[in-house]
Amino acid sequence: MLGSFAVLRKQSLLGDAISHAALPGIAIAFLLTGTKDSNILLLGALGSGLIGTFWIRGIINKTHLKSDTALGLILSIFFGFGMLLLTFIQKQPNANQAGLDKYLFGQAATLVESDVWLMALITGLCLLVLVLFWKEFKILLFDKDYANTLGFNTKTIDILITSFIVLAIVLGLQTVGVVLMSAMLLAPAAAARQWTNKLGTMVFLAAIFGAFSGVFGTAISATQNNLSTGPVIVIVASVFVMFSFIFSPNRGLLFRQIRFIKNRRDLELHKTLAFMYHIAKSHENISHPHTIKILNDFQGYTKSTLKKLVDKNYVTLQGNMWSLTTEGFDTAANLYNQQLKKDE
Amino acid sequence: MSSAQIEIQVIASLVAVACAIPGTFLVLRKMAMISDAISHSILPGLVIGFFITQDLNSPMLILLAAVTGVLTVVLVEQIQKTGLVKEDTAIGLVFPALFSIGVIMIAKNANDVHLDVDAVLLGELAFAPFDRLIVSGVDIGPKSLWIIGVILLITIALLFAFFKELKLSTFDAGLATSLGFSPVVIHYGLMTVSSITTVGAFDAVGAILVVALMIAPAASAYLLTTDLKKMLLLSIVFGVFSAISGYWVAHWLDASIAGSITTMLGLLFLIVYLFAPSKGLIAVMYREKQQKIEVSLLTFLLHLKNHTEENERHVNHLREHINWQKIRAKTVVDLALKNNMITIDNHIVSLTEKGDEFTSQAIDYIITNQDTQIEDMKDDFFLFRG
């Protein structure tokens, strides 16, 4: 859901960066408290995720480094630091340490009821904030300067969105793990984007896609042994994206190809008709018959275009001869005028 | 220092150099995230290679993994070309999908072999010296040393051979095309080199460290210089420095070498980010503050010039009129006094000759926006330096 905003704000890879950046937070939280209480660990993750995000912003705003560099940098450095801490923890004489690395890849099966409640709570909170600040989010997303002139505090809203994205990511970490979290954030939104141009619909669709890939993914992984949930969910989500890319009615590749072919055919038809028109114009009688042969060295001509012209009653065929009908002549004469008009 | 320790440091340094070279170009070409994508998506290539050869050490693995890396780049570009999503989204979609495929393949089929996701992602430099390459019974050093050495040699050779082409196509792809170089070939060449480096380096240091080693030194160097050759050199130095210092930190903490090298890289970047002479955070903030004061000064002087009547130039009135706070007003007035641009006589501020001239020039500049007229003022002020 929040992914929609990330995708539209061109911050898609932020999810990836944040999920990696959360690792040192988990490790530090563990080092400080020595417990494996998931809430505290999540708090740590949230903290370091936020630090990472704002550092990325700082780099982009204050230096000439580009966003991709900043993302990659923060991602790898934080993760490396997290690994350092994790291995450091492993050497500590603390029996509690095992299982921290489950945050790396996630294990939906290890979730307990309280985790689920926490998630439900936070999802509800996200939803509430989203509904409350819908207008602000929307305007910030599409026209930041306008939002600024209207007197919205863009910075606060910006921070609000970012914080919620971080929150969502940190929560998801437990389920699908660091590496795959970014796909969970992106894939449903990217899929939803193909079906609609409206933000509201898109967010709604993204939520549905996300939920479906979660359910299907879990179901598939439950039927087989040794299949961890996270990757399966991601693959299901990717399939959704692929399907959307190909089959969505307006932006999809399939329909675009069909439209492309159709346009080309139309163009060929027009070309043939225009060619015929020029020949017919040189004769007094427009329906004077000509042989089909003279069309042969002309590129737009095929048998099927001729047949289509006949179907449209623009041309009549008699044996090897064709002749324009009055209707066809008029259409051809108006062909360019029409196109001119359309252009205007 | 035992020989194993030396070997680890040598390997780490070689990896650092091998990564820094393509990394510099990736950063300059705004494709840094591609390296992250590659490092994740080589996993299925490795797994397939392992299924075919049943041998973790065969060169086949590296080859297949590199192919997957290039495949990732191609896929990302194809998705991007459809115009359905932006480039970053395309990257974010492709690599988790490929990575998931890899993880699933491992989970389904290779559960009982030594092919561990953790090992792939994090690497273990400490074990590198134990994996020796033995040619006809003679031990000629750790295997990863040889692998990364060869890759490094190839990279350096390619760099020298195609330096001009790389430089041109990085900074001006249009010109490169018109001169007859194919940016596409260079692009894919660079991608292939990055993939191979990533693959070659990752089993020594892990996928994450590869990304860090590619981006962090280059980014730090980019903050310090704008000269490509210097940047390459600096990033190599940074890489090697953090590799070696990172090793000792890890040794001291008894923690993961890969992690501590990355941490060193991070620290290095943080220092550069804060203190870089012209592009660091502190320098930028200082400059912004200076510019702010100078704009204020100019406003102040213009105000003085516009008002000849005495009551408009009274110190107290000025503060109301331009609506400044006390401290800011004081800074500005002090600055102006120090530069002999104003005199304060009985609480009445008036422009000196110098201040008057300066203000006229400034007005000229603002109106005409031509650099030539303010050449001589540039030394005194940040503001006009561009």
XYZ file of C-alpha atoms in Angstrom:
730
model
C 0.000 0.000 0.000
C 2.611 2.461 1.060
C 4.647 1.055 -1.748
C 2.451 2.990 -4.152
C 3.906 6.179 -2.808
C 7.409 4.837 -3.001
C 6.962 3.800 -6.621
C 5.413 7.070 -7.639
C 8.042 9.070 -5.832
C 10.815 7.249 -7.640
C 12.124 6.016 -4.371
C 11.595 2.380 -5.152
C 14.954 1.239 -3.993
C 14.561 3.051 -0.731
C 12.811 -0.038 0.548
C 15.826 -2.127 -0.215
C 18.134 0.335 1.464
C 15.992 0.666 4.554
C 15.575 -3.027 5.026
C 19.327 -3.477 4.967
C 19.870 -0.453 7.138
C 17.584 -1.898 9.795
C 20.024 -4.669 10.592
C 22.457 -2.760 12.814
C 19.462 -1.423 14.710
C 18.374 -4.948 15.523
C 21.870 -5.875 16.581
C 22.332 -2.780 18.727
C 18.957 -3.225 20.364
C 19.961 -6.761 21.222
C 23.355 -5.703 22.510
C 21.811 -3.091 24.760
C 18.960 -5.102 26.192
C 20.217 -8.634 25.839
C 16.719 -9.880 25.155
C 15.117 -11.157 22.038
C 11.813 -9.452 22.585
C 10.668 -8.712 19.075
C 9.161 -5.364 19.974
C 12.419 -3.938 21.239
C 14.303 -5.313 18.282
C 11.777 -3.758 15.949
C 12.216 -0.456 17.706
C 15.940 -0.672 17.099
C 15.348 -1.554 13.481
C 13.005 1.379 13.136
C 15.594 3.695 14.611
C 18.438 2.681 12.371
C 16.132 2.532 9.362
C 15.159 6.135 9.955
C 18.753 7.216 10.477
C 19.678 5.518 7.215
C 16.857 7.208 5.355
C 17.690 10.653 6.569
C 21.344 10.192 5.917
C 20.503 9.222 2.363
C 18.504 12.423 2.078
C 21.361 14.413 3.527
C 23.767 13.008 0.988
C 21.455 13.712 -1.904
C 20.630 17.232 -0.791
C 23.984 18.447 0.370
C 26.441 16.872 -2.020
C 26.557 16.190 -5.713
C 26.327 12.445 -5.267
C 23.290 10.965 -6.943
C 20.521 9.082 -5.236
C 21.596 5.681 -6.515
C 25.061 6.123 -5.066
C 23.662 7.321 -1.768
C 21.280 4.355 -1.587
C 23.893 1.778 -2.434
C 26.321 3.328 -0.054
C 24.045 3.457 2.949
C 22.641 0.034 2.199
C 25.963 -1.736 2.064
C 27.600 0.188 4.866
C 24.764 -0.269 7.313
C 24.421 -3.889 6.421
C 28.124 -4.467 6.787
C 28.076 -2.752 10.145
C 25.121 -4.906 11.133
C 27.022 -8.013 10.141
C 29.980 -6.864 12.181
C 27.725 -6.471 15.204
C 25.981 -9.792 14.590
C 29.226 -11.724 14.396
C 30.414 -9.815 17.423
C 27.280 -10.899 19.267
C 27.788 -14.475 18.238
C 31.101 -14.515 20.002
C 29.534 -13.223 23.198
C 28.782 -15.687 25.917
C 25.045 -15.204 25.732
C 22.844 -18.164 25.079
C 20.105 -15.891 23.903
C 21.822 -14.876 20.727
C 20.667 -17.635 18.443
C 17.953 -16.751 16.004
C 18.852 -13.152 15.399
C 19.767 -14.011 11.871
C 16.223 -15.113 11.199
C 15.646 -11.433 10.528
C 17.900 -11.743 7.535
C 15.697 -14.037 5.568
C 12.556 -13.969 7.569
C 10.452 -16.863 8.592
C 6.742 -16.347 8.538
C 6.281 -19.607 10.380
C 8.002 -18.277 13.472
C 5.460 -15.530 13.913
C 3.457 -15.776 17.075
C 0.052 -14.409 17.768
C 1.264 -11.214 19.416
C 3.340 -10.376 16.344
C 0.313 -10.740 14.165
C -1.671 -8.457 16.434
C 1.104 -5.898 16.327
C 1.106 -6.033 12.570
C -2.632 -5.676 12.372
C -2.428 -2.711 14.714
C 0.217 -0.973 12.652
C -1.558 -1.706 9.406
C -4.645 -0.118 10.918
C -2.614 2.880 11.970
C -1.162 3.259 8.481
C -4.622 3.097 7.030
C -5.893 5.730 9.407
C -3.051 8.122 8.674
C -3.444 7.487 4.987
C -7.117 8.366 5.085
C -6.551 11.400 7.283
C -3.770 12.892 5.227
C -4.918 11.619 1.858
C -5.176 15.033 0.259
C -1.803 16.165 1.568
C -0.051 13.019 0.435
C -1.550 13.247 -2.971
C -0.651 16.853 -3.562
C 2.865 16.351 -2.263
C 3.304 13.411 -4.535
C 2.349 15.048 -7.776
C 3.175 18.684 -7.301
C 5.458 19.468 -4.442
C 5.923 23.137 -5.240
C 2.207 23.659 -5.425
C 1.798 22.029 -2.038
C 4.435 24.359 -0.714
C 2.732 27.480 -2.015
C -0.559 26.313 -0.567
C 1.071 26.456 2.814
C 1.335 22.760 3.587
C 4.367 21.925 5.562
C 5.872 19.666 2.957
C 8.748 18.647 5.144
C 6.509 17.264 7.860
C 4.370 15.361 5.415
C 7.456 14.056 3.714
C 8.853 12.806 6.985
C 5.503 11.296 7.855
C 5.333 9.265 4.649
C 8.927 8.189 4.927
C 8.496 7.126 8.534
C 5.522 5.011 7.644
C 7.376 3.383 4.793
C 10.193 2.587 7.194
C 7.721 1.252 9.724
C 6.071 -0.984 7.162
C 9.414 -2.292 5.997
C 10.646 -3.044 9.475
C 7.470 -4.964 10.218
C 7.756 -6.928 7.027
C 11.340 -7.871 7.781
C 10.203 -10.554 10.159
C 8.091 -12.161 7.517
C 10.070 -12.071 4.320
C 13.490 -10.938 5.419
C 15.907 -8.232 4.430
C 16.583 -9.129 0.859
C 13.057 -9.675 -0.263
C 11.368 -6.843 1.547
C 11.957 -4.411 -1.272
C 10.069 -6.664 -3.638
C 7.148 -6.789 -1.252
C 7.081 -3.034 -1.222
C 7.476 -2.588 -4.932
C 5.880 -5.451 -6.753
C 2.230 -4.917 -5.785
C 2.507 -1.208 -6.442
C 4.204 -1.695 -9.779
C 1.534 -4.183 -10.766
C -1.258 -1.895 -9.625
C 0.231 1.010 -11.523
C -0.385 -0.792 -14.793
C -4.103 -1.031 -14.270
C -5.013 2.472 -13.335
C -4.009 6.079 -13.457
C -5.839 7.002 -10.283
C -3.979 7.134 -7.023
C -6.882 5.879 -4.936
C -7.517 2.889 -7.144
C -3.843 2.197 -7.329
C -3.371 2.094 -3.580
C -6.408 -0.125 -3.227
C -5.246 -2.482 -5.969
C -1.750 -2.613 -4.555
C -3.156 -3.664 -1.206
C -5.190 -6.405 -2.879
C -2.259 -7.639 -4.941
C -0.076 -7.634 -1.870
C -2.587 -9.575 0.162
C -3.132 -12.096 -2.619
C 0.534 -12.749 -3.154
C 0.867 -13.184 0.600
C -1.940 -15.696 0.767
C -0.959 -17.616 -2.358
C 2.686 -17.595 -1.459
C 2.026 -18.973 1.984
C -0.347 -21.582 0.606
C 2.175 -22.775 -1.964
C 5.009 -22.913 0.498
C 2.852 -24.846 2.950
C 2.169 -27.588 0.424
C 5.810 -28.362 -0.138
C 8.589 -29.261 2.185
C 11.596 -27.095 2.553
C 10.074 -24.126 0.842
C 10.564 -20.965 2.795
C 7.674 -18.563 2.658
C 9.445 -15.357 1.770
C 10.860 -16.266 -1.620
C 7.634 -17.913 -2.690
C 5.646 -14.809 -1.841
C 8.074 -12.701 -3.810
C 7.825 -14.962 -6.814
C 4.047 -14.904 -6.701
C 4.184 -11.128 -6.529
C 6.578 -11.047 -9.469
C 4.191 -13.196 -11.465
C 1.469 -10.675 -10.701
C 3.705 -7.928 -12.006
C 4.527 -9.837 -15.141
C 0.871 -10.581 -15.762
C 0.047 -6.912 -15.281
C 2.797 -5.810 -17.630
C 1.468 -7.985 -20.381
C -2.274 -7.927 -19.980
C -3.284 -4.604 -18.543
C -5.725 -2.980 -20.948
C -4.169 0.443 -21.319
C -0.491 0.163 -20.640
C 0.066 -3.554 -21.127
C 2.515 -4.855 -23.665
C 0.032 -7.193 -25.319
C -2.576 -4.568 -25.980
C 0.029 -2.082 -26.959
C 1.314 -4.512 -29.550
C -2.216 -5.127 -30.800
C -2.827 -1.418 -31.035
C 0.443 -0.993 -32.823
C -0.430 -3.622 -35.415
C -3.887 -2.183 -35.840
C -2.502 1.263 -36.430
C -0.082 -0.077 -38.952
C -2.869 -1.852 -40.813
C -4.956 1.279 -40.839
C -2.064 3.193 -42.216
C -1.518 0.641 -44.957
C -5.166 0.764 -45.845
C -4.992 4.505 -46.093
C -1.881 4.346 -48.156
C -3.441 1.941 -50.638
C -6.559 4.011 -50.839
C -4.571 7.194 -51.401
C -2.566 5.512 -54.113
C -5.720 4.348 -55.844
C -7.161 7.799 -55.485
C -4.248 9.359 -57.328
C -4.598 6.908 -60.189
C -8.337 7.335 -60.337
C -8.026 11.108 -60.299
C -6.236 11.058 -63.644
C -9.276 9.481 -65.274
C -12.524 11.187 -65.982
C -14.594 8.362 -64.679
C -13.531 7.583 -61.141
C -14.786 4.029 -61.311
C -12.705 3.317 -64.387
C -11.302 -0.175 -63.879
C -7.534 -0.758 -63.427
C -5.551 -3.971 -63.187
C -4.479 -5.150 -59.783
C -0.952 -5.487 -61.171
C -0.195 -1.813 -60.982
C -0.642 -1.994 -57.240
C 1.984 -4.683 -56.924
C 5.076 -2.561 -56.723
C 3.494 -0.427 -54.083
C 4.433 -1.228 -50.507
C 1.239 -0.631 -48.607
C -0.618 -3.044 -50.811
C -1.488 -6.578 -49.801
C -4.323 -8.848 -50.795
C -5.910 -8.419 -47.417
C -5.895 -4.649 -47.560
C -7.600 -4.832 -50.912
C -10.151 -7.181 -49.501
C -10.761 -4.877 -46.592
C -11.291 -2.003 -48.929
C -13.854 -4.081 -50.750
C -15.526 -4.899 -47.447
C -15.777 -1.260 -46.649
C -17.377 -0.721 -50.036
C -14.648 1.667 -51.157
C -13.542 -0.517 -54.027
C -15.201 -3.007 -56.300
C -13.395 -5.923 -57.804
C -14.069 -7.475 -61.174
C -11.717 -10.299 -62.037
C -8.278 -8.801 -62.174
C -9.537 -5.295 -62.282
C -10.410 -2.889 -59.511
C -12.234 0.372 -59.513
C -12.981 2.969 -56.869
C -16.544 3.554 -55.835
C -17.815 7.083 -55.309
C -17.736 6.474 -51.611
C -14.127 5.355 -51.738
C -13.181 8.338 -53.856
C -14.732 10.764 -51.430
C -13.130 9.129 -48.450
C -9.738 9.167 -50.109
C -10.120 12.790 -51.068
C -10.953 13.677 -47.501
C -8.276 11.450 -46.004
C -5.678 14.118 -45.526
C -8.168 16.769 -44.578
C -9.464 14.527 -41.846
C -6.019 13.917 -40.522
C -5.331 17.600 -40.512
C -8.466 18.183 -38.555
C -7.585 15.492 -36.064
C -4.194 17.001 -35.513
C -5.756 20.260 -34.582
C 51.731 -11.751 11.564
C 51.256 -15.243 10.231
C 51.260 -16.054 6.557
C 47.514 -16.655 6.647
C 46.984 -13.166 7.957
C 49.112 -11.668 5.236
C 47.242 -13.672 2.657
C 43.894 -12.463 3.935
C 45.045 -8.881 3.760
C 46.420 -9.331 0.284
C 43.179 -10.890 -0.899
C 41.124 -8.142 0.701
C 43.273 -5.454 -0.874
C 43.118 -7.062 -4.293
C 39.353 -7.328 -4.047
C 39.219 -3.696 -3.009
C 41.210 -2.611 -6.041
C 39.282 -4.856 -8.408
C 36.018 -3.416 -7.137
C 37.098 0.188 -7.005
C 37.799 0.417 -10.730
C 34.403 -0.581 -12.128
C 32.808 1.028 -9.072
C 34.118 4.447 -10.035
C 32.471 4.219 -13.411
C 29.247 2.865 -11.977
C 29.007 5.788 -9.593
C 29.750 8.267 -12.351
C 27.197 6.647 -14.620
C 24.538 6.741 -11.920
C 24.205 2.992 -11.974
C 25.440 2.223 -8.496
C 22.352 0.237 -7.601
C 22.998 -2.115 -10.488
C 25.904 -3.559 -8.537
C 23.554 -4.349 -5.685
C 21.164 -6.014 -8.090
C 23.935 -8.045 -9.682
C 25.328 -9.190 -6.373
C 21.941 -10.592 -5.407
C 20.875 -12.049 -8.673
C 23.990 -14.077 -9.333
C 22.640 -16.570 -6.840
C 20.516 -18.585 -9.305
C 23.472 -18.673 -11.696
C 25.630 -20.126 -8.991
C 23.025 -22.677 -8.035
C 22.498 -23.825 -11.616
C 26.233 -24.003 -12.095
C 26.468 -26.108 -9.003
C 23.785 -28.500 -10.239
C 25.579 -28.958 -13.505
C 29.053 -29.457 -12.173
C 28.343 -30.708 -8.649
C 31.494 -28.906 -7.701
C 31.625 -25.689 -5.753
C 35.040 -24.779 -7.035
C 34.645 -25.079 -10.769
C 35.169 -22.016 -12.956
C 31.864 -22.903 -14.584
C 30.164 -21.431 -11.542
C 31.810 -18.080 -11.973
C 30.986 -18.039 -15.654
C 27.331 -18.877 -15.138
C 27.024 -16.429 -12.301
C 28.508 -13.702 -14.465
C 26.038 -14.573 -17.198
C 23.193 -14.201 -14.712
C 24.633 -10.871 -13.721
C 24.581 -9.616 -17.286
C 21.141 -11.131 -17.725
C 19.958 -9.041 -14.801
C 21.203 -5.898 -16.461
C 19.524 -6.834 -19.729
C 16.257 -7.651 -17.975
C 16.304 -4.388 -16.086
C 16.880 -2.492 -19.285
C 14.181 -4.359 -21.148
C 11.625 -3.647 -18.442
C 12.709 -0.066 -18.368
C 12.417 0.210 -22.136
C 8.742 -0.710 -22.058
C 8.253 2.561 -20.230
C 5.870 0.934 -17.793
C 8.034 1.599 -14.761
C 11.054 3.667 -13.866
C 14.551 2.301 -13.822
C 14.848 2.000 -10.080
C 11.569 0.125 -9.861
C 12.773 -2.202 -12.587
C 15.913 -2.963 -10.601
C 13.864 -3.459 -7.471
C 11.628 -5.925 -9.264
C 14.208 -7.993 -11.060
C 16.753 -8.841 -8.448
C 14.477 -10.020 -5.609
C 12.709 -12.260 -8.103
C 15.964 -13.817 -9.284
C 17.248 -14.054 -5.745
C 14.053 -15.806 -4.648
C 14.446 -18.301 -7.461
C 17.949 -18.969 -6.237
C 16.872 -19.402 -2.636
C 14.067 -21.748 -3.613
C 16.348 -23.822 -5.785
C 18.751 -24.203 -2.906
C 15.986 -25.077 -0.500
C 14.427 -27.644 -2.820
C 17.432 -29.403 -4.177
C 20.633 -28.638 -2.436
C 19.680 -28.914 1.133
C 22.305 -31.400 2.066
C 25.264 -29.792 0.358
C 27.495 -27.032 1.414
C 25.809 -24.211 -0.396
C 24.551 -21.872 2.166
C 22.710 -18.648 1.514
C 24.489 -16.955 4.368
C 27.831 -17.930 2.968
C 26.955 -16.540 -0.428
C 25.709 -13.266 0.937
C 28.251 -12.636 3.604
C 31.278 -14.579 2.529
C 33.980 -15.609 4.907
C 37.333 -14.093 4.310
C 38.846 -15.822 7.287
C 38.584 -19.194 5.556
C 39.965 -17.992 2.271
C 43.593 -18.987 2.960
C 42.558 -22.564 3.733
C 41.193 -23.117 0.294
C 44.453 -23.683 -1.506
C 45.052 -24.034 -5.160
C 47.281 -26.959 -5.795
C 48.837 -27.344 -9.202
C 50.608 -30.635 -9.799
C 51.139 -31.145 -6.139
C 52.652 -27.743 -5.414
C 50.828 -25.318 -3.213
C 50.843 -22.002 -4.994
C 48.649 -19.965 -2.700
C 45.000 -19.533 -1.791
C 42.558 -20.069 -4.560
C 40.619 -16.850 -4.104
C 43.906 -14.984 -4.390
C 44.359 -16.420 -7.855
C 40.798 -15.856 -8.919
C 40.708 -12.258 -7.850
C 44.233 -11.681 -9.118
C 43.303 -12.795 -12.601
C 40.140 -10.719 -12.569
C 42.077 -7.709 -11.394
C 44.647 -8.124 -14.156
C 41.935 -8.348 -16.779
C 40.171 -5.319 -15.332
C 43.350 -3.247 -15.312
C 44.233 -4.316 -18.838
C 40.773 -3.366 -20.052
C 40.947 -0.088 -18.175
C 44.193 0.900 -19.861
C 43.044 -0.295 -23.250
C 39.717 1.482 -23.199
C 40.312 4.351 -20.825
C 39.587 7.018 -23.413
C 36.447 5.299 -24.631
C 35.167 4.728 -21.119
C 35.810 8.290 -20.139
C 34.119 9.681 -23.192
C 31.063 7.477 -23.053
C 30.657 8.122 -19.337
C 30.652 11.873 -19.592
C 29.255 12.469 -23.024
C 27.492 9.494 -24.538
C 26.290 11.569 -27.465
C 29.765 12.651 -28.458
C 31.036 9.110 -28.065
C 28.409 7.843 -30.464
C 29.119 10.524 -33.001
C 32.815 9.732 -32.858
C 32.053 6.146 -33.705
C 32.399 4.417 -30.352
C 29.470 2.302 -29.499
C 28.240 3.242 -26.017
C 26.205 0.059 -25.989
C 29.281 -2.120 -26.345
C 31.114 -0.167 -23.666
C 28.065 -0.257 -21.445
C 27.729 -3.998 -21.654
C 31.462 -4.396 -21.383
C 31.442 -2.490 -18.138
C 28.479 -4.502 -16.945
C 30.233 -7.747 -17.740
C 33.350 -6.650 -15.922
C 31.252 -5.602 -12.933
C 29.451 -8.928 -12.929
C 32.645 -10.922 -13.126
C 34.270 -8.837 -10.426
C 31.234 -9.232 -8.223
C 31.208 -12.966 -8.714
C 34.916 -13.365 -8.305
C 35.013 -11.248 -5.211
C 31.917 -12.463 -3.518
C 33.077 -15.868 -2.454
C 35.966 -14.215 -0.751
C 34.126 -11.330 0.818
C 30.390 -11.818 0.270
C 27.854 -10.039 -1.846
C 27.220 -7.115 0.459
C 30.855 -6.235 0.858
C 31.282 -6.274 -2.894
C 28.637 -3.608 -3.199
C 30.204 -1.571 -0.433
C 33.654 -1.873 -1.968
C 32.334 -0.771 -5.320
C 30.350 2.220 -4.231
C 31.849 3.589 -1.030
C 35.436 4.310 -2.158
C 34.232 5.782 -5.417
C 31.655 7.956 -3.675
C 34.216 9.195 -1.163
C 36.683 9.947 -3.934
C 34.021 11.734 -5.933
C 33.540 14.143 -3.056
C 37.212 14.985 -3.052
C 38.032 15.387 -6.708
C 36.460 15.844 -10.095
C 39.402 14.481 -12.043
C 38.693 10.970 -13.290
C 42.233 9.687 -12.920
C 42.594 11.096 -9.438
C 39.220 9.688 -8.550
C 40.238 6.213 -9.664
C 43.460 6.456 -7.734
C 41.807 7.798 -4.610
C 39.132 5.141 -4.596
C 41.765 2.449 -4.930
C 43.679 3.931 -2.008
C 40.509 4.184 0.065
C 39.569 0.618 -0.776
C 42.932 -0.823 0.173
C 43.158 1.275 3.309
C 39.797 0.117 4.598
C 40.511 -3.461 3.610
C 43.634 -3.583 5.718
C 42.395 -1.509 8.616
C 39.120 -3.417 8.531
C 40.981 -6.662 8.869
C 42.726 -5.483 12.015
C 39.537 -4.174 13.526
C 37.937 -7.545 12.919
C 40.949 -9.245 14.387
C 40.680 -7.101 17.475
C 36.921 -7.511 17.881
C 36.945 -11.140 16.822
C 34.097 -10.415 14.413
C 33.317 -10.769 10.740
C 36.041 -9.390 8.487
C 33.627 -8.462 5.735
C 31.491 -6.554 8.196
C 34.360 -4.614 9.673
C 35.817 -3.690 6.289
C 32.415 -2.318 5.367
C 32.286 -0.434 8.626
C 35.679 1.086 7.927
C 34.442 2.118 4.501
C 31.445 3.700 6.143
C 33.586 5.601 8.620
C 35.843 6.777 5.837
C 32.899 8.004 3.854
C 31.439 9.719 6.906
C 34.682 11.611 7.482
C 34.942 12.636 3.852
C 31.256 13.529 3.773
C 31.683 15.847 6.736
C 35.080 17.359 6.067
C 35.676 17.308 2.318
C 37.150 20.717 1.480
C 34.642 21.988 -1.032
C 31.853 19.446 -1.178
C 31.671 18.179 2.378
C 28.701 18.831 4.573
C 30.491 21.373 6.755
C 31.938 23.248 3.800
C 28.553 23.355 2.105
C 26.810 24.581 5.226
C 29.474 27.202 5.840
C 29.134 28.408 2.288
C 25.378 28.578 2.525
C 25.646 30.620 5.696
C 28.152 32.969 4.123
C 25.926 33.475 1.131
C 22.994 34.213 3.355
C 24.928 36.904 5.198
C 26.152 38.399 1.971
C 22.687 38.579 0.518
C 21.629 40.329 3.713
C 24.532 42.725 3.403
C 23.571 43.545 -0.121
C 19.962 44.120 0.842
C 21.133 46.379 3.610
C 23.409 48.408 1.366
C 20.741 48.739 -1.285
C 18.360 49.983 1.322
C 20.839 52.627 2.415
C 21.420 53.716 -1.136
C 17.747 54.084 -1.814
C 17.072 56.297 1.181
C 18.797 59.623 1.454
C 16.648 60.963 4.280
C 18.175 60.646 7.709
C 15.291 59.125 9.618
C 15.227 56.168 7.232
C 18.853 55.504 8.024
C 18.613 55.467 11.784
C 20.027 52.251 13.241
C 16.832 51.346 15.065
C 14.602 52.057 12.149
C 16.628 49.817 9.877
C 15.897 46.843 11.973
C 12.178 47.400 11.719
C 12.264 48.180 8.085
C 14.142 45.190 6.773
C 12.594 43.034 9.468
C 15.721 41.381 10.789
C 16.425 39.977 14.160
C 18.897 41.712 16.403
C 21.795 39.333 16.029
C 21.526 39.088 12.319
C 21.330 42.831 11.955
C 24.425 43.178 14.093
C 26.396 40.658 12.027
C 25.502 42.443 8.856
C 26.316 45.913 10.181
C 29.619 44.666 11.590
C 30.549 43.081 8.314
C 29.754 46.250 6.463
C 31.746 48.326 8.951
C 34.716 46.014 8.685
C 34.747 46.398 4.937
C 34.580 50.188 5.233
C 31.331 50.291 3.380
C 29.347 52.260 5.906
C 29.999 54.759 8.631
C 27.837 55.149 11.674
C 27.635 58.694 12.864
C 25.365 59.388 15.792
C 23.183 56.342 15.064
C 22.789 57.419 11.492
C 24.169 54.950 8.995
C 25.581 56.259 5.764
C 27.386 54.674 2.879
C 31.022 55.420 2.341
C 32.378 55.989 -1.125
C 33.527 52.423 -1.332
C 30.158 51.112 -0.200
C 28.406 53.297 -2.705
C 30.547 52.048 -5.523
C 30.115 48.466 -4.419
C 26.366 48.810 -4.315
C 26.218 50.323 -7.782
C 28.299 47.495 -9.093
C 26.088 44.966 -7.395
C 23.008 46.554 -8.939
C 24.671 46.477 -12.312
C 25.445 42.856 -11.827
C 21.940 41.952 -10.797
C 20.459 43.829 -13.719
C 22.849 42.795 -16.446
C 23.868 39.469 -14.941
C 27.281 39.685 -16.543
C 30.316 38.273 -14.880
C 32.905 40.646 -16.300
C 31.792 43.594 -14.243
C 32.338 41.983 -10.901
C 35.671 40.314 -11.514
C 37.448 42.438 -8.937
C 34.772 41.880 -6.300
C 35.010 38.152 -6.442
C 37.930 37.997 -4.100
C 35.995 39.529 -1.264
C 32.805 37.591 -1.576
C 31.574 34.070 -1.918
C 28.351 35.156 -3.387
C 29.541 36.080 -6.819
C 31.731 33.103 -7.352
C 29.029 31.212 -9.084
